[in-house]
Amino acid sequence: MSTPDPRPYRSYVYAYPHKTAYRELPGLPELACLWADEPKDALSLYAHIPFCEVRCGFCNLFTRVGAPDGLTTRYLDALDRQATAVREALGDGGPVRFTTAAFGGGTPTFLTAGELERLCDIAEKRMGVDLRAVPLSVETSPATATADRLALLAERGATRLSIGVQSFVEAEARAAVRPQRRADVEAALGRIRDSGVPVLNIDLIYGIDGQTERSWRVSLDAALAWRPEELYLYPLYVRPLTGLDRLQDPAAADRAWDEQRLRLYRYGRDHLLAHGYEQVSMRMFRRADAGPAGPDDHACQTDGMIGLGCGARSYTSALHYSFDYAVGMREIRSIIDVYTETEDFSRARHGYGMTEAEARRRHLLQSLLQAEGMPVDGYEERFGSSPLADFGPELARFGAFGWLDTDAPAGLLRLSPEGLAHSDGLGPELFSPAVRAAMAAYEAK
């Protein structure tokens, strides 16, 4: 394997393998066969709504702007058909139970209150999820966090609302191609608190052009004024085919920008720690007195994940699968159109086969990127080997960079504060050669 690149911002590892490693599956395997021997008593449900009122300049998610000509209705019709097929594929030979649920996107609250009610009905009546009995997280935006939508979600059992603010400084929001008025953001936050949903998460971004410690603190303090149970601090990336990629010189991703982002990350981290927050991962901070209301960062990337919608992933122990993937708007629209016209959802179409070796990498990635670290005995019990035997050279390099916590208790593999700061540089170093090759061969579209 190559010598690790100490640059801190290479790739946000929010899933392994990334969908750019997925390929069309030979024979399009039947879902019933894929799930036949899988445990189904602790499943997670993720429903993907690929619509936004505006596409932010940094966004490379699978989403489109607007939904003309009844597209949301056609999309929910297809989601209903897919849910029916997936539930049938899960079978009734053993208990089928869901323990978590999430609606993401895109912006799920782009849907009207009536459409959100239908989405909840699909989750409950088609999939069998008791939304009032499990943690339910829903993503929203300042423009779509309206009182009627929030009231519907609260009534149907939402326990967490995550709002992408990114910056409370209007000039920075414009620089990130996320034009918004602070007054509108504050009004949306007020409506979320009034809804009674117990957990509020606020997303903020650092590394925006012109952002300084002083302006970063403005956003941090504005967010802290709402005492959110969770805060996510995201570094800005300029990715291919996004709005900022078309506006900025790719050379902007240089050492100076790395240093700016690292400096702002450390400032934000220390500021939140000083205000009673605990660090869960590089990005995630939880108010110490709030307590968890659902899975931590990365915890949804485990086996037993059911994804509904054309941008959602599903995970069995042997296969990760989804629909086709794109970033460019024309291709995304085409994929959504194909999805809405699909009648047969009984087969997996695109995916990546998970070997035992890949499962070990994913387990190490998921665990090591959490602030609490990974108990070595848990790894040994699951895989019958030690992480040092499986990943000795990688761990040695991480240690040489000071990324491992040498003061961690015996039997605990944990990142140092600097290791957490370099999560986006460390994570890609654990990708397998096969995944690297598949990602490199992917043609962006």
GROMACS .gro file of C-alpha atoms in nm:
model
  445
    1MET     CA    1   0.000   0.000   0.000
    2SER     CA    2   0.116   0.354  -0.064
    3THR     CA    3   0.269   0.576   0.198
    4PRO     CA    4  -0.012   0.769   0.366
    5ASP     CA    5  -0.072   1.119   0.249
    6PRO     CA    6  -0.076   1.339   0.559
    7ARG     CA    7  -0.315   1.584   0.397
    8PRO     CA    8  -0.619   1.599   0.624
    9TYR     CA    9  -0.895   1.640   0.365
   10ARG     CA   10  -0.900   1.363   0.106
   11SER     CA   11  -1.249   1.212   0.134
   12TYR     CA   12  -1.538   1.201   0.380
   13VAL     CA   13  -1.582   0.829   0.449
   14TYR     CA   14  -1.954   0.817   0.524
   15ALA     CA   15  -1.996   0.470   0.373
   16TYR     CA   16  -1.762   0.191   0.271
   17PRO     CA   17  -1.738   0.110  -0.009
   18HIS     CA   18  -1.852   0.435  -0.169
   19LYS     CA   19  -2.114   0.408  -0.443
   20THR     CA   20  -1.852   0.494  -0.706
   21ALA     CA   21  -1.724   0.140  -0.645
   22TYR     CA   22  -2.066  -0.011  -0.724
   23ARG     CA   23  -2.128  -0.168  -1.062
   24GLU     CA   24  -2.428  -0.321  -1.238
   25LEU     CA   25  -2.482  -0.662  -1.085
   26PRO     CA   26  -2.460  -0.968  -1.313
   27GLY     CA   27  -2.795  -1.141  -1.336
   28LEU     CA   28  -2.967  -0.879  -1.118
   29PRO     CA   29  -3.003  -1.103  -0.808
   30GLU     CA   30  -3.344  -1.141  -0.645
   31LEU     CA   31  -3.391  -0.960  -0.315
   32ALA     CA   32  -3.564  -1.264  -0.167
   33CYS     CA   33  -3.245  -1.465  -0.218
   34LEU     CA   34  -3.020  -1.190  -0.087
   35TRP     CA   35  -3.218  -1.159   0.236
   36ALA     CA   36  -3.310  -1.526   0.285
   37ASP     CA   37  -3.041  -1.607   0.541
   38GLU     CA   38  -2.994  -1.259   0.689
   39PRO     CA   39  -3.093  -1.166   1.045
   40LYS     CA   40  -3.400  -0.945   1.019
   41ASP     CA   41  -3.487  -0.870   1.381
   42ALA     CA   42  -3.292  -0.543   1.410
   43LEU     CA   43  -3.319  -0.371   1.072
   44SER     CA   44  -3.269  -0.003   0.988
   45LEU     CA   45  -3.489   0.179   0.737
   46TYR     CA   46  -3.369   0.472   0.527
   47ALA     CA   47  -3.604   0.647   0.285
   48HIS     CA   48  -3.441   0.881   0.034
   49ILE     CA   49  -3.624   1.185  -0.104
   50PRO     CA   50  -3.411   1.333  -0.386
   51PHE     CA   51  -3.560   1.682  -0.405
   52CYS     CA   52  -3.435   2.023  -0.286
   53GLU     CA   53  -3.556   2.377  -0.336
   54VAL     CA   54  -3.197   2.479  -0.426
   55ARG     CA   55  -2.874   2.287  -0.479
   56CYS     CA   56  -2.592   2.419  -0.263
   57GLY     CA   57  -2.262   2.484  -0.435
   58PHE     CA   58  -2.077   2.220  -0.231
   59CYS     CA   59  -2.340   1.946  -0.268
   60ASN     CA   60  -2.260   1.622  -0.451
   61LEU     CA   61  -2.553   1.429  -0.306
   62PHE     CA   62  -2.805   1.252  -0.525
   63THR     CA   63  -3.063   1.529  -0.548
   64ARG     CA   64  -3.237   1.751  -0.801
   65VAL     CA   65  -3.382   2.101  -0.780
   66GLY     CA   66  -3.758   2.113  -0.788
   67ALA     CA   67  -4.014   1.852  -0.887
   68PRO     CA   68  -4.235   1.966  -1.175
   69ASP     CA   69  -4.546   1.804  -1.318
   70GLY     CA   70  -4.646   1.587  -1.026
   71LEU     CA   71  -4.304   1.425  -0.994
   72THR     CA   72  -4.328   1.392  -0.614
   73THR     CA   73  -4.652   1.196  -0.653
   74ARG     CA   74  -4.496   0.964  -0.909
   75TYR     CA   75  -4.191   0.925  -0.688
   76LEU     CA   76  -4.399   0.829  -0.384
   77ASP     CA   77  -4.596   0.588  -0.602
   78ALA     CA   78  -4.269   0.418  -0.697
   79LEU     CA   79  -4.151   0.424  -0.335
   80ASP     CA   80  -4.475   0.249  -0.239
   81ARG     CA   81  -4.419  -0.019  -0.505
   82GLN     CA   82  -4.060  -0.065  -0.394
   83ALA     CA   83  -4.154  -0.094  -0.026
   84THR     CA   84  -4.417  -0.357  -0.111
   85ALA     CA   85  -4.162  -0.560  -0.307
   86VAL     CA   86  -3.892  -0.529  -0.041
   87ARG     CA   87  -4.123  -0.632   0.242
   88GLU     CA   88  -4.234  -0.933   0.039
   89ALA     CA   89  -3.868  -1.024  -0.021
   90LEU     CA   90  -3.796  -1.014   0.353
   91GLY     CA   91  -4.048  -1.294   0.395
   92ASP     CA   92  -4.225  -1.418   0.706
   93GLY     CA   93  -4.008  -1.712   0.798
   94GLY     CA   94  -3.873  -1.528   1.101
   95PRO     CA   95  -3.925  -1.204   1.290
   96VAL     CA   96  -3.893  -0.887   1.084
   97ARG     CA   97  -3.840  -0.588   1.310
   98PHE     CA   98  -3.704  -0.238   1.257
   99THR     CA   99  -3.511  -0.060   1.532
  100THR     CA  100  -3.428   0.273   1.361
  101ALA     CA  101  -3.565   0.485   1.077
  102ALA     CA  102  -3.450   0.792   0.890
  103PHE     CA  103  -3.577   1.011   0.608
  104GLY     CA  104  -3.298   1.184   0.416
  105GLY     CA  105  -3.218   1.326   0.081
  106GLY     CA  106  -3.219   1.571  -0.075
  107THR     CA  107  -3.460   1.739   0.160
  108PRO     CA  108  -3.747   1.519   0.281
  109THR     CA  109  -3.940   1.827   0.392
  110PHE     CA  110  -3.948   1.941   0.031
  111LEU     CA  111  -4.257   1.718   0.036
  112THR     CA  112  -4.581   1.875   0.154
  113ALA     CA  113  -4.728   1.777   0.489
  114GLY     CA  114  -4.972   1.549   0.310
  115GLU     CA  115  -4.691   1.385   0.114
  116LEU     CA  116  -4.488   1.341   0.432
  117GLU     CA  117  -4.787   1.167   0.586
  118ARG     CA  118  -4.795   0.931   0.290
  119LEU     CA  119  -4.421   0.866   0.334
  120CYS     CA  120  -4.484   0.774   0.699
  121ASP     CA  121  -4.771   0.548   0.592
  122ILE     CA  122  -4.543   0.367   0.348
  123ALA     CA  123  -4.287   0.309   0.623
  124GLU     CA  124  -4.550   0.181   0.864
  125LYS     CA  125  -4.809   0.004   0.648
  126ARG     CA  126  -4.580  -0.139   0.381
  127MET     CA  127  -4.258  -0.201   0.575
  128GLY     CA  128  -4.403  -0.256   0.921
  129VAL     CA  129  -4.200   0.011   1.101
  130ASP     CA  130  -4.356   0.144   1.422
  131LEU     CA  131  -4.236   0.502   1.380
  132ARG     CA  132  -4.356   0.603   1.726
  133ALA     CA  133  -4.156   0.325   1.890
  134VAL     CA  134  -3.816   0.369   1.722
  135PRO     CA  135  -3.578   0.664   1.675
  136LEU     CA  136  -3.686   0.854   1.362
  137SER     CA  137  -3.448   1.113   1.218
  138VAL     CA  138  -3.558   1.356   0.945
  139GLU     CA  139  -3.350   1.607   0.751
  140THR     CA  140  -3.487   1.952   0.679
  141SER     CA  141  -3.383   2.298   0.557
  142PRO     CA  142  -3.465   2.652   0.665
  143ALA     CA  143  -3.702   2.708   0.372
  144THR     CA  144  -3.898   2.385   0.418
  145ALA     CA  145  -3.917   2.360   0.797
  146THR     CA  146  -4.274   2.491   0.800
  147ALA     CA  147  -4.508   2.456   1.096
  148ASP     CA  148  -4.747   2.214   0.924
  149ARG     CA  149  -4.469   1.981   0.810
  150LEU     CA  150  -4.300   1.983   1.150
  151ALA     CA  151  -4.628   1.920   1.332
  152LEU     CA  152  -4.698   1.620   1.109
  153LEU     CA  153  -4.351   1.475   1.169
  154ALA     CA  154  -4.378   1.528   1.545
  155GLU     CA  155  -4.718   1.359   1.551
  156ARG     CA  156  -4.587   1.060   1.351
  157GLY     CA  157  -4.298   1.002   1.590
  158ALA     CA  158  -3.995   1.201   1.472
  159THR     CA  159  -3.733   1.209   1.748
  160ARG     CA  160  -3.464   1.406   1.565
  161LEU     CA  161  -3.467   1.691   1.314
  162SER     CA  162  -3.142   1.779   1.136
  163ILE     CA  163  -3.123   2.117   0.967
  164GLY     CA  164  -2.851   2.220   0.726
  165VAL     CA  165  -2.769   2.580   0.819
  166GLN     CA  166  -2.402   2.572   0.709
  167SER     CA  167  -2.341   2.937   0.808
  168PHE     CA  168  -2.530   3.207   0.994
  169VAL     CA  169  -2.317   3.468   0.812
  170GLU     CA  170  -2.506   3.567   0.501
  171ALA     CA  171  -2.195   3.653   0.298
  172GLU     CA  172  -2.052   3.307   0.370
  173ALA     CA  173  -2.378   3.141   0.275
  174ARG     CA  174  -2.366   3.320  -0.059
  175ALA     CA  175  -2.002   3.217  -0.108
  176ALA     CA  176  -2.104   2.854  -0.060
  177VAL     CA  177  -2.389   2.901  -0.312
  178ARG     CA  178  -2.637   2.862  -0.028
  179PRO     CA  179  -2.815   3.201  -0.032
  180GLN     CA  180  -3.029   3.250   0.278
  181ARG     CA  181  -3.122   3.519   0.527
  182ARG     CA  182  -3.021   3.467   0.888
  183ALA     CA  183  -3.365   3.583   1.000
  184ASP     CA  184  -3.522   3.300   0.801
  185VAL     CA  185  -3.282   3.047   0.954
  186GLU     CA  186  -3.360   3.167   1.307
  187ALA     CA  187  -3.734   3.152   1.237
  188ALA     CA  188  -3.701   2.793   1.115
  189LEU     CA  189  -3.506   2.696   1.427
  190GLY     CA  190  -3.780   2.850   1.638
  191ARG     CA  191  -4.043   2.642   1.461
  192ILE     CA  192  -3.837   2.325   1.514
  193ARG     CA  193  -3.812   2.394   1.886
  194ASP     CA  194  -4.185   2.472   1.900
  195SER     CA  195  -4.263   2.136   1.735
  196GLY     CA  196  -4.149   1.951   2.046
  197VAL     CA  197  -3.925   1.705   1.856
  198PRO     CA  198  -3.670   1.621   2.125
  199VAL     CA  199  -3.341   1.630   1.931
  200LEU     CA  200  -3.226   1.921   1.716
  201ASN     CA  201  -2.913   1.882   1.506
  202ILE     CA  202  -2.755   2.180   1.329
  203ASP     CA  203  -2.506   2.131   1.045
  204LEU     CA  204  -2.233   2.393   1.001
  205ILE     CA  205  -1.953   2.414   0.741
  206TYR     CA  206  -1.601   2.547   0.782
  207GLY     CA  207  -1.349   2.635   0.512
  208ILE     CA  208  -1.575   2.871   0.316
  209ASP     CA  209  -1.394   3.137   0.113
  210GLY     CA  210  -1.325   3.435   0.335
  211GLN     CA  211  -1.420   3.257   0.659
  212THR     CA  212  -1.210   3.345   0.964
  213GLU     CA  213  -1.206   3.234   1.327
  214ARG     CA  214  -1.408   3.541   1.409
  215SER     CA  215  -1.682   3.475   1.151
  216TRP     CA  216  -1.675   3.101   1.233
  217ARG     CA  217  -1.742   3.187   1.596
  218VAL     CA  218  -2.044   3.393   1.489
  219SER     CA  219  -2.199   3.079   1.342
  220LEU     CA  220  -2.094   2.859   1.633
  221ASP     CA  221  -2.241   3.095   1.890
  222ALA     CA  222  -2.558   3.147   1.687
  223ALA     CA  223  -2.606   2.771   1.680
  224LEU     CA  224  -2.522   2.730   2.050
  225ALA     CA  225  -2.789   2.986   2.138
  226TRP     CA  226  -3.047   2.721   2.043
  227ARG     CA  227  -2.880   2.461   2.267
  228PRO     CA  228  -2.899   2.192   1.999
  229GLU     CA  229  -2.864   1.839   2.126
  230GLU     CA  230  -2.626   1.771   1.838
  231LEU     CA  231  -2.398   1.973   1.613
  232TYR     CA  232  -2.216   1.853   1.303
  233LEU     CA  233  -1.912   2.047   1.181
  234TYR     CA  234  -1.837   1.967   0.817
  235PRO     CA  235  -1.526   2.071   0.622
  236LEU     CA  236  -1.603   2.227   0.287
  237TYR     CA  237  -1.509   2.018  -0.015
  238VAL     CA  238  -1.505   2.128  -0.378
  239ARG     CA  239  -1.611   1.814  -0.564
  240PRO     CA  240  -1.643   1.743  -0.936
  241LEU     CA  241  -1.968   1.846  -1.107
  242THR     CA  242  -2.086   2.059  -0.813
  243GLY     CA  243  -2.164   2.429  -0.825
  244LEU     CA  244  -1.841   2.536  -0.658
  245ASP     CA  245  -1.641   2.313  -0.892
  246ARG     CA  246  -1.764   2.524  -1.180
  247LEU     CA  247  -1.686   2.849  -1.001
  248GLN     CA  248  -1.351   2.786  -0.840
  249ASP     CA  249  -1.005   2.697  -0.959
  250PRO     CA  250  -0.932   2.334  -0.863
  251ALA     CA  251  -0.594   2.454  -0.739
  252ALA     CA  252  -0.779   2.609  -0.445
  253ALA     CA  253  -0.757   2.269  -0.276
  254ASP     CA  254  -0.401   2.331  -0.169
  255ARG     CA  255  -0.201   2.325   0.150
  256ALA     CA  256  -0.314   2.673   0.251
  257TRP     CA  257  -0.678   2.566   0.235
  258ASP     CA  258  -0.595   2.251   0.429
  259GLU     CA  259  -0.440   2.465   0.701
  260GLN     CA  260  -0.739   2.700   0.705
  261ARG     CA  261  -0.981   2.412   0.748
  262LEU     CA  262  -0.769   2.243   1.014
  263ARG     CA  263  -0.739   2.569   1.204
  264LEU     CA  264  -1.114   2.630   1.191
  265TYR     CA  265  -1.189   2.268   1.283
  266ARG     CA  266  -0.970   2.289   1.594
  267TYR     CA  267  -1.126   2.621   1.689
  268GLY     CA  268  -1.479   2.483   1.648
  269ARG     CA  269  -1.398   2.159   1.830
  270ASP     CA  270  -1.246   2.340   2.127
  271HIS     CA  271  -1.531   2.591   2.136
  272LEU     CA  272  -1.794   2.317   2.151
  273LEU     CA  273  -1.602   2.115   2.410
  274ALA     CA  274  -1.581   2.428   2.627
  275HIS     CA  275  -1.958   2.471   2.599
  276GLY     CA  276  -2.054   2.130   2.731
  277TYR     CA  277  -2.047   1.917   2.417
  278GLU     CA  278  -1.882   1.578   2.378
  279GLN     CA  279  -1.707   1.473   2.059
  280VAL     CA  280  -1.854   1.160   1.898
  281SER     CA  281  -1.653   1.171   1.574
  282MET     CA  282  -1.458   1.424   1.372
  283ARG     CA  283  -1.788   1.580   1.264
  284MET     CA  284  -2.038   1.496   1.535
  285PHE     CA  285  -2.073   1.667   1.873
  286ARG     CA  286  -2.344   1.587   2.126
  287ARG     CA  287  -2.452   1.801   2.421
  288ALA     CA  288  -2.326   1.616   2.728
  289ASP     CA  289  -2.659   1.631   2.910
  290ALA     CA  290  -2.870   1.533   2.606
  291GLY     CA  291  -2.809   1.161   2.579
  292PRO     CA  292  -2.829   0.964   2.253
  293ALA     CA  293  -3.156   0.954   2.060
  294GLY     CA  294  -3.052   0.711   1.791
  295PRO     CA  295  -2.750   0.565   1.618
  296ASP     CA  296  -2.423   0.753   1.628
  297ASP     CA  297  -2.232   0.875   1.325
  298HIS     CA  298  -2.158   0.580   1.091
  299ALA     CA  299  -2.374   0.341   1.296
  300CYS     CA  300  -2.625   0.309   1.012
  301GLN     CA  301  -2.352   0.160   0.792
  302THR     CA  302  -2.401  -0.184   0.944
  303ASP     CA  303  -2.559  -0.492   0.792
  304GLY     CA  304  -2.936  -0.503   0.795
  305MET     CA  305  -2.997  -0.168   0.626
  306ILE     CA  306  -3.303  -0.131   0.402
  307GLY     CA  307  -3.291   0.164   0.165
  308LEU     CA  308  -3.598   0.290  -0.018
  309GLY     CA  309  -3.573   0.543  -0.299
  310CYS     CA  310  -3.339   0.574  -0.595
  311GLY     CA  311  -3.054   0.729  -0.394
  312ALA     CA  312  -3.062   0.488  -0.101
  313ARG     CA  313  -2.824   0.204  -0.024
  314SER     CA  314  -2.918  -0.133   0.124
  315TYR     CA  315  -2.678  -0.363   0.310
  316THR     CA  316  -2.673  -0.736   0.360
  317SER     CA  317  -2.370  -0.916   0.498
  318ALA     CA  318  -2.269  -1.025   0.147
  319LEU     CA  319  -2.381  -0.736  -0.075
  320HIS     CA  320  -2.421  -0.359  -0.066
  321TYR     CA  321  -2.664  -0.248  -0.337
  322SER     CA  322  -2.855   0.052  -0.470
  323PHE     CA  323  -2.968   0.208  -0.795
  324ASP     CA  324  -2.737   0.389  -1.035
  325TYR     CA  325  -2.535   0.685  -0.905
  326ALA     CA  326  -2.464   1.028  -1.050
  327VAL     CA  327  -2.377   1.383  -0.945
  328GLY     CA  328  -2.458   1.580  -1.260
  329MET     CA  329  -2.811   1.717  -1.271
  330ARG     CA  330  -2.907   1.578  -1.613
  331GLU     CA  331  -2.805   1.224  -1.514
  332ILE     CA  332  -2.978   1.249  -1.176
  333ARG     CA  333  -3.302   1.356  -1.343
  334SER     CA  334  -3.277   1.062  -1.581
  335ILE     CA  335  -3.222   0.813  -1.297
  336ILE     CA  336  -3.518   0.956  -1.104
  337ASP     CA  337  -3.738   0.929  -1.412
  338VAL     CA  338  -3.637   0.566  -1.464
  339TYR     CA  339  -3.708   0.496  -1.096
  340THR     CA  340  -4.058   0.644  -1.113
  341GLU     CA  341  -4.136   0.429  -1.417
  342THR     CA  342  -4.007   0.106  -1.262
  343GLU     CA  343  -4.267  -0.158  -1.186
  344ASP     CA  344  -4.047  -0.450  -1.077
  345PHE     CA  345  -3.842  -0.378  -0.764
  346SER     CA  346  -3.774  -0.740  -0.678
  347ARG     CA  347  -3.407  -0.739  -0.783
  348ALA     CA  348  -3.086  -0.559  -0.688
  349ARG     CA  349  -2.939  -0.360  -0.976
  350HIS     CA  350  -2.607  -0.201  -0.875
  351GLY     CA  351  -2.380  -0.302  -0.592
  352TYR     CA  352  -2.056  -0.429  -0.445
  353GLY     CA  353  -1.999  -0.776  -0.304
  354MET     CA  354  -1.872  -0.777   0.054
  355THR     CA  355  -1.603  -1.035   0.126
  356GLU     CA  356  -1.477  -1.123   0.474
  357ALA     CA  357  -1.171  -0.906   0.411
  358GLU     CA  358  -1.388  -0.607   0.312
  359ALA     CA  359  -1.606  -0.662   0.619
  360ARG     CA  360  -1.297  -0.635   0.839
  361ARG     CA  361  -1.197  -0.308   0.674
  362ARG     CA  362  -1.545  -0.166   0.714
  363HIS     CA  363  -1.560  -0.267   1.080
  364LEU     CA  364  -1.224  -0.104   1.150
  365LEU     CA  365  -1.323   0.211   0.960
  366GLN     CA  366  -1.657   0.246   1.134
  367SER     CA  367  -1.506   0.191   1.476
  368LEU     CA  368  -1.179   0.380   1.446
  369LEU     CA  369  -1.345   0.696   1.313
  370GLN     CA  370  -1.551   0.719   1.633
  371ALA     CA  371  -1.403   0.913   1.922
  372GLU     CA  372  -1.465   0.623   2.161
  373GLY     CA  373  -1.248   0.391   1.953
  374MET     CA  374  -1.265   0.015   1.899
  375PRO     CA  375  -1.235  -0.259   2.163
  376VAL     CA  376  -0.984  -0.505   2.026
  377ASP     CA  377  -1.155  -0.805   2.185
  378GLY     CA  378  -1.478  -0.727   1.999
  379TYR     CA  379  -1.291  -0.732   1.670
  380GLU     CA  380  -1.118  -1.056   1.764
  381GLU     CA  381  -1.445  -1.218   1.866
  382ARG     CA  382  -1.614  -1.124   1.539
  383PHE     CA  383  -1.334  -1.207   1.296
  384GLY     CA  384  -1.113  -1.456   1.478
  385SER     CA  385  -0.802  -1.243   1.426
  386SER     CA  386  -0.652  -0.923   1.561
  387PRO     CA  387  -0.657  -0.580   1.395
  388LEU     CA  388  -0.278  -0.566   1.431
  389ALA     CA  389  -0.241  -0.891   1.235
  390ASP     CA  390  -0.486  -0.775   0.968
  391PHE     CA  391  -0.381  -0.409   0.941
  392GLY     CA  392  -0.036  -0.390   1.098
  393PRO     CA  393   0.131  -0.173   0.831
  394GLU     CA  394  -0.159   0.075   0.821
  395LEU     CA  395  -0.177   0.104   1.199
  396ALA     CA  396   0.201   0.148   1.217
  397ARG     CA  397   0.179   0.441   0.973
  398PHE     CA  398  -0.105   0.596   1.169
  399GLY     CA  399   0.104   0.567   1.482
  400ALA     CA  400   0.403   0.727   1.312
  401PHE     CA  401   0.189   1.028   1.228
  402GLY     CA  402   0.068   1.055   1.588
  403TRP     CA  403  -0.285   0.959   1.489
  404LEU     CA  404  -0.324   0.681   1.749
  405ASP     CA  405  -0.390   0.751   2.116
  406THR     CA  406  -0.095   0.604   2.306
  407ASP     CA  407  -0.274   0.673   2.636
  408ALA     CA  408  -0.584   0.469   2.549
  409PRO     CA  409  -0.672   0.193   2.799
  410ALA     CA  410  -0.529  -0.151   2.728
  411GLY     CA  411  -0.733  -0.332   2.466
  412LEU     CA  412  -0.878  -0.015   2.312
  413LEU     CA  413  -0.769   0.108   1.969
  414ARG     CA  414  -0.848   0.477   1.959
  415LEU     CA  415  -0.749   0.783   1.760
  416SER     CA  416  -0.569   1.073   1.921
  417PRO     CA  417  -0.724   1.420   1.891
  418GLU     CA  418  -0.497   1.477   1.590
  419GLY     CA  419  -0.603   1.143   1.449
  420LEU     CA  420  -0.967   1.246   1.470
  421ALA     CA  421  -0.877   1.576   1.304
  422HIS     CA  422  -0.725   1.378   1.018
  423SER     CA  423  -1.017   1.135   0.981
  424ASP     CA  424  -1.069   1.234   0.617
  425GLY     CA  425  -0.705   1.154   0.542
  426LEU     CA  426  -0.689   0.840   0.753
  427GLY     CA  427  -1.009   0.675   0.633
  428PRO     CA  428  -0.916   0.642   0.264
  429GLU     CA  429  -0.589   0.473   0.365
  430LEU     CA  430  -0.794   0.173   0.475
  431PHE     CA  431  -0.968   0.124   0.140
  432SER     CA  432  -0.883  -0.210  -0.020
  433PRO     CA  433  -0.694  -0.220  -0.352
  434ALA     CA  434  -1.010  -0.357  -0.518
  435VAL     CA  435  -1.224  -0.069  -0.392
  436ARG     CA  436  -0.958   0.185  -0.491
  437ALA     CA  437  -0.945   0.042  -0.842
  438ALA     CA  438  -1.324   0.042  -0.880
  439MET     CA  439  -1.350   0.401  -0.757
  440ALA     CA  440  -1.068   0.512  -0.986
  441ALA     CA  441  -1.237   0.349  -1.285
  442TYR     CA  442  -1.570   0.520  -1.217
  443GLU     CA  443  -1.654   0.784  -1.475
  444ALA     CA  444  -1.816   1.083  -1.308
  445LYS     CA  445  -2.156   1.165  -1.452
   0.00000   0.00000   0.00000
